[in-house]
Coordinates of C-alpha atoms and ligand atoms in Angstrom, one line a residue:
X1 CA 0.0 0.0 0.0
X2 CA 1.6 3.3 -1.1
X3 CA 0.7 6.8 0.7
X4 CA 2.1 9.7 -0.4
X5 CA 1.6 12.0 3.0
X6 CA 1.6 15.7 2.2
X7 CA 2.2 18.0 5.5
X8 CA 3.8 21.3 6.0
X9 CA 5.5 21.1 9.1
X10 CA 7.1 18.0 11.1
X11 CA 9.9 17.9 13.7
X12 CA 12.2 18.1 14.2
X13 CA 12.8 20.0 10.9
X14 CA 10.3 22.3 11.2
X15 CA 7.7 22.2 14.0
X16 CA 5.1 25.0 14.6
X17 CA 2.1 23.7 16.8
X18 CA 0.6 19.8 17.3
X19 CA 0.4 19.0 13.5
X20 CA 4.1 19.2 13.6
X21 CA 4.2 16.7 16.1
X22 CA 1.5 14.2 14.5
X23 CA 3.3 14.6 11.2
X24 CA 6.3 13.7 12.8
X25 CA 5.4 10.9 14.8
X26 CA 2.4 8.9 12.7
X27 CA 4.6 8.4 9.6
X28 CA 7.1 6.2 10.9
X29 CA 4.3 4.3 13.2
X30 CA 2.6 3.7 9.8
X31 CA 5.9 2.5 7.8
X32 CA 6.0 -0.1 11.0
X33 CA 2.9 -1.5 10.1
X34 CA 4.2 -2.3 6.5
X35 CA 2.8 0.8 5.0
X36 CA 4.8 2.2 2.0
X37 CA 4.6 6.1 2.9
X38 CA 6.7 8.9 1.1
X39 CA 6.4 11.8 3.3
X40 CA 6.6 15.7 1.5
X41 CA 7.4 18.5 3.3
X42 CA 8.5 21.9 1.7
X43 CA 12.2 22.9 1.9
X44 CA 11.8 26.2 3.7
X45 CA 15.1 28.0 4.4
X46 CA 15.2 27.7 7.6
X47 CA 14.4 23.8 7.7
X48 CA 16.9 22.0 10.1
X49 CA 18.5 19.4 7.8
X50 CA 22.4 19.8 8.9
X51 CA 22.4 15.7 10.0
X52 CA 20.7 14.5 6.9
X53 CA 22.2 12.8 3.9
X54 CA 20.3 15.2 1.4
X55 CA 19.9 14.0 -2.3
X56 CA 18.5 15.7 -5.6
X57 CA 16.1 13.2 -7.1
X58 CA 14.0 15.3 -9.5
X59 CA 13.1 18.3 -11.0
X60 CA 9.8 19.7 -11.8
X61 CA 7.5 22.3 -13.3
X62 CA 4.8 24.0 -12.0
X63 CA 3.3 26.4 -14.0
X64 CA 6.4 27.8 -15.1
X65 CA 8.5 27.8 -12.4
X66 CA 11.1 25.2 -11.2
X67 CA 10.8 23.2 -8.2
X68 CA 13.7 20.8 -7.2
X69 CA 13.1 17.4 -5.0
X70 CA 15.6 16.4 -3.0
X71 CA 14.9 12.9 -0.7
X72 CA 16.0 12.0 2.7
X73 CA 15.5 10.0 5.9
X74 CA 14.3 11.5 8.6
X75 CA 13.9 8.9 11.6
X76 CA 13.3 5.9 9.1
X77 CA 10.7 7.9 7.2
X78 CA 11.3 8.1 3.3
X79 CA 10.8 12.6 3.1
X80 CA 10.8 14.2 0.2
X81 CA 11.6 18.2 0.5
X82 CA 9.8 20.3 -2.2
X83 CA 12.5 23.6 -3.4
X84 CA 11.4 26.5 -5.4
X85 CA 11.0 30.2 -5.0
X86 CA 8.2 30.5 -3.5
X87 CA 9.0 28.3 -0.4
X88 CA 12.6 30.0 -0.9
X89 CA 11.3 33.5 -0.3
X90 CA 9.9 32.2 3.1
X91 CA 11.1 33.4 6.8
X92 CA 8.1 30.9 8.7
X93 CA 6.3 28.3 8.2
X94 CA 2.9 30.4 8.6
X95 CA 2.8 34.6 7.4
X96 CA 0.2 35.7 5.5
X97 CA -2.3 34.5 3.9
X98 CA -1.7 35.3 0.5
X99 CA 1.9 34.5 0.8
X100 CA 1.2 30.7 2.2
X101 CA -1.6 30.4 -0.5
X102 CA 1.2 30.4 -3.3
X103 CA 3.9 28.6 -1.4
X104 CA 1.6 26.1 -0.3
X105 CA -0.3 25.4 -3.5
X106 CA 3.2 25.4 -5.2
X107 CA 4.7 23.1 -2.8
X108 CA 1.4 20.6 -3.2
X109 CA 1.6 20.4 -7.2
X110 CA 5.0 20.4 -7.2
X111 CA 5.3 16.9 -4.7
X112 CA 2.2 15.3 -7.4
X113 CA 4.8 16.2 -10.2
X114 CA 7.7 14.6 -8.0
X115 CA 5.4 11.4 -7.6
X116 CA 4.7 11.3 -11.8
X117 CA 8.6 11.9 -12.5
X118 CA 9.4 9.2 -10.3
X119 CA 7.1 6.9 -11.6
X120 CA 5.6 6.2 -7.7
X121 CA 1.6 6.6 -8.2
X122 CA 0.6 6.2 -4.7
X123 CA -2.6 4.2 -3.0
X124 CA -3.8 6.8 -0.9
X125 CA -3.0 11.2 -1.0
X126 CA -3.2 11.9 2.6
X127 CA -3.2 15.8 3.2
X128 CA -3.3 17.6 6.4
X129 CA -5.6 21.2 6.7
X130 CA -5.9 23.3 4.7
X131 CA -2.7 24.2 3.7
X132 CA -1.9 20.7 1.4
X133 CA -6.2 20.6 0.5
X134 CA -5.1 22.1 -2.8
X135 CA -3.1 19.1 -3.7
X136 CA -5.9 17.1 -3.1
X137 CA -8.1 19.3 -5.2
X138 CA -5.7 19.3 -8.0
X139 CA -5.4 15.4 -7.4
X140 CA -9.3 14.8 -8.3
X141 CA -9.4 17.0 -10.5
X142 CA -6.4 15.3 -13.0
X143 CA -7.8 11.6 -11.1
X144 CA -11.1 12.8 -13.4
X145 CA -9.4 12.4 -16.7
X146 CA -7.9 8.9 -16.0
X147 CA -3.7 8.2 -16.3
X148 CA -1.6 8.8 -13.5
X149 CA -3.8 9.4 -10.4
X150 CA -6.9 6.7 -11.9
X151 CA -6.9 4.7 -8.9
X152 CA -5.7 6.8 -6.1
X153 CA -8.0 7.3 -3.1
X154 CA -7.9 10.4 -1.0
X155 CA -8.0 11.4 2.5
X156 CA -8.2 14.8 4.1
X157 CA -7.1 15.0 8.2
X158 CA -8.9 18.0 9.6
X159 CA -6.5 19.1 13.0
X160 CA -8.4 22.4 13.6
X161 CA -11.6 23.2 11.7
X162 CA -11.7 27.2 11.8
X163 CA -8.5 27.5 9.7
X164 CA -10.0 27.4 6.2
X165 CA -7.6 29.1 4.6
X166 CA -9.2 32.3 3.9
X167 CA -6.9 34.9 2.2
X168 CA -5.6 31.9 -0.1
X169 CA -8.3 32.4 -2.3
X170 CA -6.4 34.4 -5.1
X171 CA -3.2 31.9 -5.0
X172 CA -5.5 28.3 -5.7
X173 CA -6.8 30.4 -8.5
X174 CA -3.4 31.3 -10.3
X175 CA -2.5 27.8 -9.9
X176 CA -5.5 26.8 -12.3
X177 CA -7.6 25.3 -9.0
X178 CA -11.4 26.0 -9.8
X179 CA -14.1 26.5 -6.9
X180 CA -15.6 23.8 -5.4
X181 CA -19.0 23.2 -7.3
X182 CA -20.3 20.6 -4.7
X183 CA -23.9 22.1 -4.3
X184 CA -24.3 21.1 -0.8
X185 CA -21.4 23.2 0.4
X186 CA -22.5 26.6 1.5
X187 CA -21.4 28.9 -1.1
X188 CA -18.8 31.1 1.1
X189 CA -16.9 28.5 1.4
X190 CA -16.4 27.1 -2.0
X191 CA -13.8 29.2 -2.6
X192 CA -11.6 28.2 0.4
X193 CA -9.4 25.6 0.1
X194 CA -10.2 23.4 3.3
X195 CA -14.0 23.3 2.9
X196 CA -13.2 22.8 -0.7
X197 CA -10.9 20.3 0.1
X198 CA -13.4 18.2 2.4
X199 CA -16.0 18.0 -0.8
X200 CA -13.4 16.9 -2.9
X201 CA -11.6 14.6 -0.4
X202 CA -12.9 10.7 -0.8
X203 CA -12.4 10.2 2.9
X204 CA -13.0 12.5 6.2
X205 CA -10.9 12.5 9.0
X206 CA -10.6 14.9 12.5
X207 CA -7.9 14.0 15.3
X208 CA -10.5 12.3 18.0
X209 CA -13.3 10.9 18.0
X210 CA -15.2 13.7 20.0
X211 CA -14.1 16.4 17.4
X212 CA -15.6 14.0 14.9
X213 CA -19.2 14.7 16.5
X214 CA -18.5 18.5 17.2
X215 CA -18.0 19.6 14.1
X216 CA -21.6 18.1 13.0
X217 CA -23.2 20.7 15.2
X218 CA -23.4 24.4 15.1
X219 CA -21.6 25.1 18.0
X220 CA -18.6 23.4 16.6
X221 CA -19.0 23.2 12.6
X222 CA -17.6 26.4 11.6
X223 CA -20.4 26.6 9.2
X224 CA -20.5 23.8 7.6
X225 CA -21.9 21.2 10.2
X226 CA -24.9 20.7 8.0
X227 CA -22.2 19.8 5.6
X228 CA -20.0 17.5 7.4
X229 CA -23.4 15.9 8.9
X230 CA -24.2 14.7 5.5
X231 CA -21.1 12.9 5.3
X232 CA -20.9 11.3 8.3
X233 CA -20.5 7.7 6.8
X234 CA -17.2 9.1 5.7
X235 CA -15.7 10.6 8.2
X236 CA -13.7 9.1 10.6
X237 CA -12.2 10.1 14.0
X238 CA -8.8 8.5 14.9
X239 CA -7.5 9.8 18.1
X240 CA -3.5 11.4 18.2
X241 CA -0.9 9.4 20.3
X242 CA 2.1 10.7 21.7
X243 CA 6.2 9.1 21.4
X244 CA 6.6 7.6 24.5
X245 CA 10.3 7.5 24.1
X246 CA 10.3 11.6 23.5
X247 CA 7.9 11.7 26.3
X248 CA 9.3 9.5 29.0
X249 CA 10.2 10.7 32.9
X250 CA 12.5 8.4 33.5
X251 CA 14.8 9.2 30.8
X252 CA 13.8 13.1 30.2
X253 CA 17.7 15.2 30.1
X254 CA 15.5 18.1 31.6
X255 CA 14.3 17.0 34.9
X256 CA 15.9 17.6 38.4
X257 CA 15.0 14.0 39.2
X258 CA 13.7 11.5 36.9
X259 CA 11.1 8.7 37.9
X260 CA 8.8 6.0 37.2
X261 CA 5.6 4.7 38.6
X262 CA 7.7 2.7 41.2
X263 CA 9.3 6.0 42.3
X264 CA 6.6 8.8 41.9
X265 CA 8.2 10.4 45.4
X266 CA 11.3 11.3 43.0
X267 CA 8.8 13.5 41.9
X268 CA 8.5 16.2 44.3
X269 CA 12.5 17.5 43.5
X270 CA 10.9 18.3 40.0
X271 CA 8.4 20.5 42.0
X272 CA 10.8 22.3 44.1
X273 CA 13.3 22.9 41.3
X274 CA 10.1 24.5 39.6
X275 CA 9.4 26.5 42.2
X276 CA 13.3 28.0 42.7
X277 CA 13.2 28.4 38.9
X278 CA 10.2 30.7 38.9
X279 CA 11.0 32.3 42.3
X280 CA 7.6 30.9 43.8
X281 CA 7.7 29.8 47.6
X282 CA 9.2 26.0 47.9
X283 CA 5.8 24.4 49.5
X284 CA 5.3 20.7 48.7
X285 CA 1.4 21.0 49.9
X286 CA 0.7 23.9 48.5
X287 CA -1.0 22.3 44.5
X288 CA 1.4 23.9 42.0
X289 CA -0.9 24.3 38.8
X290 CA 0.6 24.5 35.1
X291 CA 0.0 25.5 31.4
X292 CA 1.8 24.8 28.7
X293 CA 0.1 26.1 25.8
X294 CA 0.3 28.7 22.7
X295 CA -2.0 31.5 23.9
X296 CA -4.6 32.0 21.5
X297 CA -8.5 32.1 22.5
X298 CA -8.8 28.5 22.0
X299 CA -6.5 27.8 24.9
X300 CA -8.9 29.3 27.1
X301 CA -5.8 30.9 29.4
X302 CA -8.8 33.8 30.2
X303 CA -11.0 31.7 31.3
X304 CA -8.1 30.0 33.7
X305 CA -7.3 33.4 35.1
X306 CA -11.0 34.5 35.8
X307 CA -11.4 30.7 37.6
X308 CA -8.5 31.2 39.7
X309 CA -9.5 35.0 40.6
X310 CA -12.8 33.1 42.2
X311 CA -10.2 30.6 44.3
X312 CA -8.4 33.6 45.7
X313 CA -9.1 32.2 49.6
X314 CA -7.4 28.6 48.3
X315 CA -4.2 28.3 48.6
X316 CA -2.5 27.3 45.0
X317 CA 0.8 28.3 43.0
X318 CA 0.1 28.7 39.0
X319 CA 2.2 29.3 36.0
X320 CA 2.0 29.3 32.2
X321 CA 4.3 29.1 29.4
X322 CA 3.6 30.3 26.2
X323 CA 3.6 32.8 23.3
X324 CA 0.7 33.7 20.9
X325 CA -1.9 36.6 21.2
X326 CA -0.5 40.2 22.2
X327 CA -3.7 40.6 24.5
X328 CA -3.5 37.3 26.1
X329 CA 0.0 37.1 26.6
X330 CA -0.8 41.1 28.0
X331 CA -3.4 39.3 30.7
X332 CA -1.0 36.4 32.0
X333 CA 1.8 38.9 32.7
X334 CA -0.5 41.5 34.5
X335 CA -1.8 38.3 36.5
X336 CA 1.1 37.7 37.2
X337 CA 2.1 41.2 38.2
X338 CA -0.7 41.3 40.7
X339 CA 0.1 38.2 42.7
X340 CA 3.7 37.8 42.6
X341 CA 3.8 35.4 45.9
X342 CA 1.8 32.8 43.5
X343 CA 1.6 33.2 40.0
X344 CA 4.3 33.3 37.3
X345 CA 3.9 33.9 33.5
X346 CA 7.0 33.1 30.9
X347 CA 6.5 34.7 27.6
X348 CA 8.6 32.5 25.4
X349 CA 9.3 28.9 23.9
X350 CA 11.0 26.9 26.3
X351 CA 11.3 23.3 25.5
X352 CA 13.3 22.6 28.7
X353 CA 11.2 24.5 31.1
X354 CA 7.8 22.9 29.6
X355 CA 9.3 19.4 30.5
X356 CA 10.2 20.7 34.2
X357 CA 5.9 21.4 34.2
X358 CA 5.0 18.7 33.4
X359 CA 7.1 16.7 35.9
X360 CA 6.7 19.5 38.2
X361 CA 3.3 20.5 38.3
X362 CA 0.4 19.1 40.3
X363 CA -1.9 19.7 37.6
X364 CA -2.2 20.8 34.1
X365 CA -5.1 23.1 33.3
X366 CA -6.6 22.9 29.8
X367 CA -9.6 25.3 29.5
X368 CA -9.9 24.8 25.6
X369 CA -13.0 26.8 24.0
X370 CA -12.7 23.3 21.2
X371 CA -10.0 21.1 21.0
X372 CA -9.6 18.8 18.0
X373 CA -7.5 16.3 20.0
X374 CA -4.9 18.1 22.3
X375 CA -1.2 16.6 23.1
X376 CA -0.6 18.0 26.4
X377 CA -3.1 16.5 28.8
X378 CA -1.3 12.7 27.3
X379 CA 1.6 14.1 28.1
X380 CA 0.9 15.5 31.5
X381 CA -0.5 12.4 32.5
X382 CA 2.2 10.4 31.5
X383 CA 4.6 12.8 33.6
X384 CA 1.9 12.5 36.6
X385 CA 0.4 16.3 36.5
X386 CA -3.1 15.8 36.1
X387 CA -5.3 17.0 34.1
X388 CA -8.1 20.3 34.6
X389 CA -9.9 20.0 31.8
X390 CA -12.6 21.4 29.5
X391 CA -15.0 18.0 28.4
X392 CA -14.3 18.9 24.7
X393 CA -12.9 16.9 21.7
X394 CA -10.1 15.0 22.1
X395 CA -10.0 15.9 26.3
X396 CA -13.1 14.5 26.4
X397 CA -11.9 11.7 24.8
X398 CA -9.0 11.2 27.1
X399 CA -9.8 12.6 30.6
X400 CA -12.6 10.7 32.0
X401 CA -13.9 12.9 35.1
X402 CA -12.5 12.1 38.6
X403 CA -15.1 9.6 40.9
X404 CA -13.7 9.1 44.3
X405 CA -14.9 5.5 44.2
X406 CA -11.2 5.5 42.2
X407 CA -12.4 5.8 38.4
X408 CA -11.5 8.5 36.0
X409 CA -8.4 10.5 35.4
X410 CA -8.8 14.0 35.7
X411 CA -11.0 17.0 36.8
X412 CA -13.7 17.8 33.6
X413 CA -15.7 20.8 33.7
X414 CA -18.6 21.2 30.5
X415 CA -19.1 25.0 29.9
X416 CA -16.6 27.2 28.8
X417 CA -17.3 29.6 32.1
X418 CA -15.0 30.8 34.8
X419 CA -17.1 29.2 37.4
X420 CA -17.7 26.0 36.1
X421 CA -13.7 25.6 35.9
X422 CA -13.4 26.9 39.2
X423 CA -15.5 24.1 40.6
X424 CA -13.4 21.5 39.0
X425 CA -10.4 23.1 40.4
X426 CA -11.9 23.1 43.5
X427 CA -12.7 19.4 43.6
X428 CA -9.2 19.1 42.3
X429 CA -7.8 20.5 45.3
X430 CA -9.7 18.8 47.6
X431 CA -8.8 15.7 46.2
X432 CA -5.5 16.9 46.2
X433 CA -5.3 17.4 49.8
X434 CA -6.0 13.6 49.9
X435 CA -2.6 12.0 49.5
X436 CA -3.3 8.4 49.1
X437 CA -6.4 9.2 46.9
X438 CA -4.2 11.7 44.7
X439 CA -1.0 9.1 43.9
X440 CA -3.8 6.9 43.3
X441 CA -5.1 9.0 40.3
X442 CA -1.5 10.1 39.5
X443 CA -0.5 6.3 38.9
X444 CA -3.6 5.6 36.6
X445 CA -3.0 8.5 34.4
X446 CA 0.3 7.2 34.1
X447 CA -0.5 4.0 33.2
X448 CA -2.6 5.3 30.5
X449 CA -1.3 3.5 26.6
X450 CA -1.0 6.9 24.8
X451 CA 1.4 5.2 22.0
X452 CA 1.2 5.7 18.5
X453 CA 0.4 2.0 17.7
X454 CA -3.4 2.2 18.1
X455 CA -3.8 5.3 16.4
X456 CA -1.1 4.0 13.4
X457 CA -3.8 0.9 13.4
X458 CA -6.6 2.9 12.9
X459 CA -5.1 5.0 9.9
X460 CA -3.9 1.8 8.3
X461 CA -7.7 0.1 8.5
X462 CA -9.1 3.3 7.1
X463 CA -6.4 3.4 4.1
X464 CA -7.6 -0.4 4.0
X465 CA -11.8 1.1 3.5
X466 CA -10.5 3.6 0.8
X467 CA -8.7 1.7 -1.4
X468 CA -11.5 -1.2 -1.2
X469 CA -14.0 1.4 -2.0
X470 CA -12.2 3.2 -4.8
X471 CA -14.1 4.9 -7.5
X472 CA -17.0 4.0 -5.3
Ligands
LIG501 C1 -4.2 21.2 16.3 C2 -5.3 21.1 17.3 C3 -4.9 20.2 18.5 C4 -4.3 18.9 17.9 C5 -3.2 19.1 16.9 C6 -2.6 17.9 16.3 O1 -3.1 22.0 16.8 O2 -5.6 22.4 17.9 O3 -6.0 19.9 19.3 O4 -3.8 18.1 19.0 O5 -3.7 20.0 15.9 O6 -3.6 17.1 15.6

């Protein structure tokens, strides 16, 4: 079974948010299963290739301009790297709109060319939001005519709905990409290359299960629940998984003390080297609460400080780490400003220091507004912080609520409202205040299989469904 996998970011060559992590990580846990995958990824400037063995295999066209392929491994994974000026020209992985329109529509026809000049017509096209939809629309749309692409299925993997691409309008047209004309799509969204991309896609997919039923609704669908709804029979949610080797606390370089489930009391150096590091007072009973997270609205970061501003009389420690929305970063600093004694804020990426949280914390909060799947409450419970969480998406799918008859493995709140999360925090530090009940929960969140084998599974099955079903 051939896939070609289109994605435009992966670590550790280039790593932006969670879908740099998922692209990273499900490739090789497919190639394991006996899956032949070919993995593209544009070669930005800026990509990290120093170690790799980096060979020029082909050399394209599209429309007009050049585009060089060059192939290399990258942790057992065949990845092909897409050059050409308009990926040249680029600083990030994301600027505007218009600007990742063209590079990514360019990087998407140029990897199809790649796969016709080396002769490799693949199985399965599996894209990844919107920004590789437009090589799936430009897939169909030469699959229609018969030859190369006749018998290739297709699959689109939605990791965050509301990005649609909007702004990349203008760029899919110059690449000769025509509207969608799928009448049941609303007709805003024709245009845009993810919505456009799900009508032309054979096969549906989100990152959980949960998400899968969200996005049928209004509250969730963007728009195009009605849409989605209509398709359900074809789309498919497949929880992410984590690496457990990347994610481990008894090997992690960047802990004060590293431990197992056998040792869990190791644990509480990791707390106090936390605390010297961010210049809180060293108190082991005192619940130490943590975020790791880019702020944006989704995140839900207001909604932790307005839950913890009701929890003033509890005693609690809280910090978050993270960069993303001027305003947001704006509020955790000036919460942090007004209660010094307790609360810290770090406004930057910190690989290192977000390890020390996880092993450090008590609990991690995750307040998300929506959350397609989430990668932080997996790893928090595999480092022992447990999880505060909104029941949405893929942290419903993971953190079952707390029952003190010894179920569950975390603190679920259901409305996106200050005092609803305050009450789960407050259940959490109660519980908290229960040693042999807390360890208790600590140890089954640990225990939890977060690998990538189930999920890598559940991709292969569903590669399995589309190519039985082709051209039907
Ligand atoms: C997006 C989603 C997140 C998901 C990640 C990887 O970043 O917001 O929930 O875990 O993609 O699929």
């Amino acid at each position: 079974m051939r896939v070609q996998y289109l994605a435009v970011e992966a670590a550790p060559l280039a790593k932006v948010g969670g879908l740099g992590d998922v692209a990273s990580e499900l490739p090789p846990a497919l190639i394991q299963l006996g899956v032949e995958l070919r993995r593209f990824l544009p070669r930005y400037p800026f990509l990290e290739t120093a170690d790799l063995d980096v060979q020029q295999v082909a050399s394209v066209r599209v429309f007009g301009r050049s585009a060089e392929v060059f192939a290399a491994e990258v942790n057992g994974v065949p990845t092909y790297l897409i050059d050409g000026e308009p990926i040249r020209a680029s600083r990030e992985v994301y600027e505007s709109p218009d600007r990742d329109g063209d590079k990514f529509t360019f990087f998407c026809l140029a990897a199809l060319e790649a796969c016709e000049a080396m002769g490799w017509a693949p199985d399965i096209l599996h894209v990844n939001d919107w920004h590789t939809a437009p090589g799936l629309l430009a897939m169909s749309d030469r699959r229609r005519t018969g030859g190369f692409w006749a018998r290739t299925a297709s699959l689109l993997t939605v990791h965050n709905l509301p990005y649609m691409g909007a702004g990349a309008e203008g760029a899919l047209a110059n690449y000769g990409i025509a509207p969608s004309e799928e009448p049941l799509l609303p007709s805003w969204a024709r245009r845009l290359p993810l919505p456009a991309g799900l009508a032309a896609a054979d096969w549906l997919s989100t990152v959980s299960p949960g998400y899968a039923d969200e996005i049928q609704t209004p509250e969730f669908g963007c728009g195009l629940e009605a849409y989605l709804a209509n398709r359900r029979d074809r789309l498919v949610g497949i929880l992410n998984g984590i690496d457990l080797k990347v994610w481990d606390p008894a090997t992690d370089a960047a802990l004060a003390t590293r431990y197992t489930l056998g040792t869990l009391e190791a644990r509480a150096a990791n707390k106090r080297r936390l605390q010297q590091e961010l210049g809180l007072p060293q108190l082991q009973d005192v619940p130490l609460l943590g975020m790791v997270t880019r702020l944006a609205h989704q995140k839900g970061i207001d909604l932790a400080i307005l839950a913890l501003q009701q929890l003033k009389k509890e005693a609690w420690q809280f910090v978050v780490l993270g960069t993303g929305e001027t305003a947001l970063e704006d509020a955790a600093v000036r919460f942090a400003a007004e209660h010094p004694d307790r609360v810290h804020a770090v406004r930057r990426f910190d690989g290192g220091l977000a390890r020390l949280i996880y092993a450090g914390s008590d609990m991690l909060l995750l307040p998300s507004r929506y959350e397609p799947c989430g990668l932080a409450q997996m790893i928090g419970m595999r480092y022992g912080s447990v999880p505060v969480a909104r029941a949405t998406g893929g942290l419903r799918d993971t953190v079952p609520d707390y029952q003190p008859g010894g179920k569950g493995l975390g603190f679920v709140f259901g409305p996106p409202e200050p005092t609803a999360m305050a009450a789960a925090l407050k259940r959490a530090m109660e519980t908290f205040a229960d040693r042999r009940r807390w360890t208790g929960l600590q140890r089954r969140g640990m225990r939890q299989d977060f690998s990538w084998t189930r999920s890598a599974e559940a991709y292969r099955r569903l590669y399995q469904r589309a190519l039985d079903r082709r051209g039907g």
